[in-house]
Amino acid sequence: MDRIHLLIISPDPLVGGFFTTHLSAARYAVEAVRPGPDTTARVCRPPVDVAVIDRIDQRPDAAHAEIALLKQSHPQARVIAMSRDSSANDAGIVEQGLFYYWTGKPRTPLLQIIEAAAGRTGKEERA
């Protein structure tokens, strides 16, 4: 079975830890990065099958750039944006063709959204 490469971009280090803890290590390779100078280099480097961009409401310009780089570098990747509170700034980001736009605090339902995105990456499980 090919592992799904999940990239988490979040200013909160606990977000990456949440997904690492709750997603199967046999199925997912989870990498969490904090926004900053090294983010661009990581976003452009393969592999990325699914990406979660956190706090788009607090950093819309950076999130917009990260999504654009992901789409350019990994056209097959499914991008999920997370926002604590929906705002007018989010509209331009949503128009970038996201797989899903998540607002709210509970992260548990987001695991199902990641599973759905992973199912559409073209990677099939092999027994």
PDB file of C-alpha atoms in Angstrom:
ATOM      1  CA  MET A   1       0.000   0.000   0.000  1.00  0.00           C
ATOM      2  CA  ASP A   2       1.293   3.464  -0.896  1.00  0.00           C
ATOM      3  CA  ARG A   3       1.143   5.873   2.011  1.00  0.00           C
ATOM      4  CA  ILE A   4      -0.780   9.123   1.629  1.00  0.00           C
ATOM      5  CA  HIS A   5       1.541  12.095   2.145  1.00  0.00           C
ATOM      6  CA  LEU A   6      -0.300  14.640   4.277  1.00  0.00           C
ATOM      7  CA  LEU A   7       1.222  18.092   4.678  1.00  0.00           C
ATOM      8  CA  ILE A   8      -0.083  20.277   7.515  1.00  0.00           C
ATOM      9  CA  ILE A   9       0.744  23.997   7.467  1.00  0.00           C
ATOM     10  CA  SER A  10      -0.250  25.574  10.771  1.00  0.00           C
ATOM     11  CA  PRO A  11       1.097  28.146  13.192  1.00  0.00           C
ATOM     12  CA  ASP A  12      -0.149  25.874  15.990  1.00  0.00           C
ATOM     13  CA  PRO A  13       2.182  22.908  16.600  1.00  0.00           C
ATOM     14  CA  LEU A  14      -0.663  20.997  18.258  1.00  0.00           C
ATOM     15  CA  VAL A  15      -2.553  20.747  14.951  1.00  0.00           C
ATOM     16  CA  GLY A  16       0.126  18.572  13.346  1.00  0.00           C
ATOM     17  CA  GLY A  17       0.304  16.485  16.495  1.00  0.00           C
ATOM     18  CA  PHE A  18      -3.450  15.928  16.428  1.00  0.00           C
ATOM     19  CA  PHE A  19      -3.364  14.486  12.910  1.00  0.00           C
ATOM     20  CA  THR A  20      -0.254  12.430  13.585  1.00  0.00           C
ATOM     21  CA  THR A  21      -1.967  10.889  16.611  1.00  0.00           C
ATOM     22  CA  HIS A  22      -5.346  10.249  14.986  1.00  0.00           C
ATOM     23  CA  LEU A  23      -4.392   9.049  11.502  1.00  0.00           C
ATOM     24  CA  SER A  24      -2.977   5.606  10.832  1.00  0.00           C
ATOM     25  CA  ALA A  25       0.796   5.680  10.456  1.00  0.00           C
ATOM     26  CA  ALA A  26       0.483   2.699   8.115  1.00  0.00           C
ATOM     27  CA  ARG A  27      -1.671   4.715   5.726  1.00  0.00           C
ATOM     28  CA  TYR A  28      -0.400   8.286   6.245  1.00  0.00           C
ATOM     29  CA  ALA A  29       2.952   9.998   6.300  1.00  0.00           C
ATOM     30  CA  VAL A  30       2.136  13.198   8.182  1.00  0.00           C
ATOM     31  CA  GLU A  31       4.472  16.183   8.050  1.00  0.00           C
ATOM     32  CA  ALA A  32       3.656  19.403   9.892  1.00  0.00           C
ATOM     33  CA  VAL A  33       5.353  22.705   9.163  1.00  0.00           C
ATOM     34  CA  ARG A  34       4.845  26.132  10.645  1.00  0.00           C
ATOM     35  CA  PRO A  35       4.374  29.085   8.309  1.00  0.00           C
ATOM     36  CA  GLY A  36       7.603  30.908   7.668  1.00  0.00           C
ATOM     37  CA  PRO A  37      10.621  31.064   5.397  1.00  0.00           C
ATOM     38  CA  ASP A  38      10.999  27.273   5.108  1.00  0.00           C
ATOM     39  CA  THR A  39       7.354  26.730   4.157  1.00  0.00           C
ATOM     40  CA  THR A  40       7.799  27.654   0.489  1.00  0.00           C
ATOM     41  CA  ALA A  41      10.629  25.162   0.017  1.00  0.00           C
ATOM     42  CA  ARG A  42       8.597  22.366   1.644  1.00  0.00           C
ATOM     43  CA  VAL A  43       5.414  23.133  -0.265  1.00  0.00           C
ATOM     44  CA  CYS A  44       7.298  22.850  -3.577  1.00  0.00           C
ATOM     45  CA  ARG A  45       9.024  19.579  -2.658  1.00  0.00           C
ATOM     46  CA  PRO A  46       7.247  16.286  -3.350  1.00  0.00           C
ATOM     47  CA  PRO A  47       5.434  14.305  -2.278  1.00  0.00           C
ATOM     48  CA  VAL A  48       2.158  15.958  -1.253  1.00  0.00           C
ATOM     49  CA  ASP A  49      -1.128  14.114  -1.748  1.00  0.00           C
ATOM     50  CA  VAL A  50      -3.315  16.030   0.711  1.00  0.00           C
ATOM     51  CA  ALA A  51      -2.547  19.380   2.354  1.00  0.00           C
ATOM     52  CA  VAL A  52      -4.264  21.111   5.258  1.00  0.00           C
ATOM     53  CA  ILE A  53      -3.699  24.868   5.493  1.00  0.00           C
ATOM     54  CA  ASP A  54      -4.666  26.183   8.931  1.00  0.00           C
ATOM     55  CA  ARG A  55      -5.715  29.636  10.124  1.00  0.00           C
ATOM     56  CA  ILE A  56      -6.468  31.111   6.712  1.00  0.00           C
ATOM     57  CA  ASP A  57      -8.613  33.764   8.427  1.00  0.00           C
ATOM     58  CA  GLN A  58      -5.610  35.034  10.398  1.00  0.00           C
ATOM     59  CA  ARG A  59      -3.085  34.953   7.546  1.00  0.00           C
ATOM     60  CA  PRO A  60      -4.972  35.265   4.254  1.00  0.00           C
ATOM     61  CA  ASP A  61      -2.070  36.473   2.091  1.00  0.00           C
ATOM     62  CA  ALA A  62       0.237  33.675   3.230  1.00  0.00           C
ATOM     63  CA  ALA A  63      -2.513  31.050   2.893  1.00  0.00           C
ATOM     64  CA  HIS A  64      -3.361  32.271  -0.610  1.00  0.00           C
ATOM     65  CA  ALA A  65       0.310  31.956  -1.628  1.00  0.00           C
ATOM     66  CA  GLU A  66       0.668  28.506  -0.033  1.00  0.00           C
ATOM     67  CA  ILE A  67      -2.395  27.186  -1.863  1.00  0.00           C
ATOM     68  CA  ALA A  68      -1.218  28.643  -5.173  1.00  0.00           C
ATOM     69  CA  LEU A  69       2.209  27.003  -4.737  1.00  0.00           C
ATOM     70  CA  LEU A  70       0.618  23.675  -3.835  1.00  0.00           C
ATOM     71  CA  LYS A  71      -1.637  23.809  -6.900  1.00  0.00           C
ATOM     72  CA  GLN A  72       1.328  24.654  -9.124  1.00  0.00           C
ATOM     73  CA  SER A  73       3.778  22.136  -7.644  1.00  0.00           C
ATOM     74  CA  HIS A  74       1.303  19.316  -6.959  1.00  0.00           C
ATOM     75  CA  PRO A  75      -1.739  19.642  -9.244  1.00  0.00           C
ATOM     76  CA  GLN A  76      -3.090  16.283  -8.039  1.00  0.00           C
ATOM     77  CA  ALA A  77      -2.983  17.279  -4.357  1.00  0.00           C
ATOM     78  CA  ARG A  78      -6.244  17.847  -2.515  1.00  0.00           C
ATOM     79  CA  VAL A  79      -6.125  21.044  -0.451  1.00  0.00           C
ATOM     80  CA  ILE A  80      -8.219  21.580   2.671  1.00  0.00           C
ATOM     81  CA  ALA A  81      -8.314  25.067   4.222  1.00  0.00           C
ATOM     82  CA  MET A  82      -9.150  25.600   7.887  1.00  0.00           C
ATOM     83  CA  SER A  83     -10.542  28.816   9.359  1.00  0.00           C
ATOM     84  CA  ARG A  84     -11.684  29.378  12.919  1.00  0.00           C
ATOM     85  CA  ASP A  85     -14.117  32.080  11.845  1.00  0.00           C
ATOM     86  CA  SER A  86     -15.295  32.593   8.298  1.00  0.00           C
ATOM     87  CA  SER A  87     -14.558  36.069   6.993  1.00  0.00           C
ATOM     88  CA  ALA A  88     -14.726  38.100   3.803  1.00  0.00           C
ATOM     89  CA  ASN A  89     -10.967  37.538   3.408  1.00  0.00           C
ATOM     90  CA  ASP A  90     -11.598  33.812   3.039  1.00  0.00           C
ATOM     91  CA  ALA A  91     -13.637  34.263  -0.163  1.00  0.00           C
ATOM     92  CA  GLY A  92     -10.596  34.704  -2.422  1.00  0.00           C
ATOM     93  CA  ILE A  93      -8.958  31.650  -0.919  1.00  0.00           C
ATOM     94  CA  VAL A  94     -12.062  29.501  -1.338  1.00  0.00           C
ATOM     95  CA  GLU A  95     -12.148  30.444  -5.022  1.00  0.00           C
ATOM     96  CA  GLN A  96      -8.767  28.730  -5.512  1.00  0.00           C
ATOM     97  CA  GLY A  97     -10.453  25.374  -6.011  1.00  0.00           C
ATOM     98  CA  LEU A  98     -10.103  23.776  -2.607  1.00  0.00           C
ATOM     99  CA  PHE A  99     -11.166  20.215  -1.932  1.00  0.00           C
ATOM    100  CA  TYR A 100     -12.827  21.437   1.274  1.00  0.00           C
ATOM    101  CA  TYR A 101     -13.160  24.598   3.340  1.00  0.00           C
ATOM    102  CA  TRP A 102     -13.508  23.858   7.066  1.00  0.00           C
ATOM    103  CA  THR A 103     -14.681  26.380   9.655  1.00  0.00           C
ATOM    104  CA  GLY A 104     -14.993  25.548  13.283  1.00  0.00           C
ATOM    105  CA  LYS A 105     -13.034  24.240  16.190  1.00  0.00           C
ATOM    106  CA  PRO A 106     -13.745  20.510  16.467  1.00  0.00           C
ATOM    107  CA  ARG A 107     -11.129  18.705  14.412  1.00  0.00           C
ATOM    108  CA  THR A 108     -12.557  15.190  14.672  1.00  0.00           C
ATOM    109  CA  PRO A 109     -14.926  15.548  11.654  1.00  0.00           C
ATOM    110  CA  LEU A 110     -11.961  16.871   9.715  1.00  0.00           C
ATOM    111  CA  LEU A 111     -10.430  13.379   9.895  1.00  0.00           C
ATOM    112  CA  GLN A 112     -13.295  12.122   7.708  1.00  0.00           C
ATOM    113  CA  ILE A 113     -12.686  14.958   5.239  1.00  0.00           C
ATOM    114  CA  ILE A 114      -9.006  14.019   5.019  1.00  0.00           C
ATOM    115  CA  GLU A 115     -10.002  10.387   4.437  1.00  0.00           C
ATOM    116  CA  ALA A 116     -12.305  11.511   1.601  1.00  0.00           C
ATOM    117  CA  ALA A 117      -9.527  13.622   0.076  1.00  0.00           C
ATOM    118  CA  ALA A 118      -7.063  10.741   0.394  1.00  0.00           C
ATOM    119  CA  GLY A 119      -9.506   8.474  -1.413  1.00  0.00           C
ATOM    120  CA  ARG A 120      -9.382  10.800  -4.398  1.00  0.00           C
ATOM    121  CA  THR A 121      -5.627  11.032  -4.761  1.00  0.00           C
ATOM    122  CA  GLY A 122      -5.428   8.032  -7.063  1.00  0.00           C
ATOM    123  CA  LYS A 123      -3.484   5.940  -4.575  1.00  0.00           C
ATOM    124  CA  GLU A 124      -5.104   2.560  -4.101  1.00  0.00           C
ATOM    125  CA  GLU A 125      -4.608   0.252  -1.176  1.00  0.00           C
ATOM    126  CA  ARG A 126      -3.080  -3.057  -2.069  1.00  0.00           C
ATOM    127  CA  ALA A 127      -3.385  -6.122   0.098  1.00  0.00           C
TER     128      ALA A 127
END
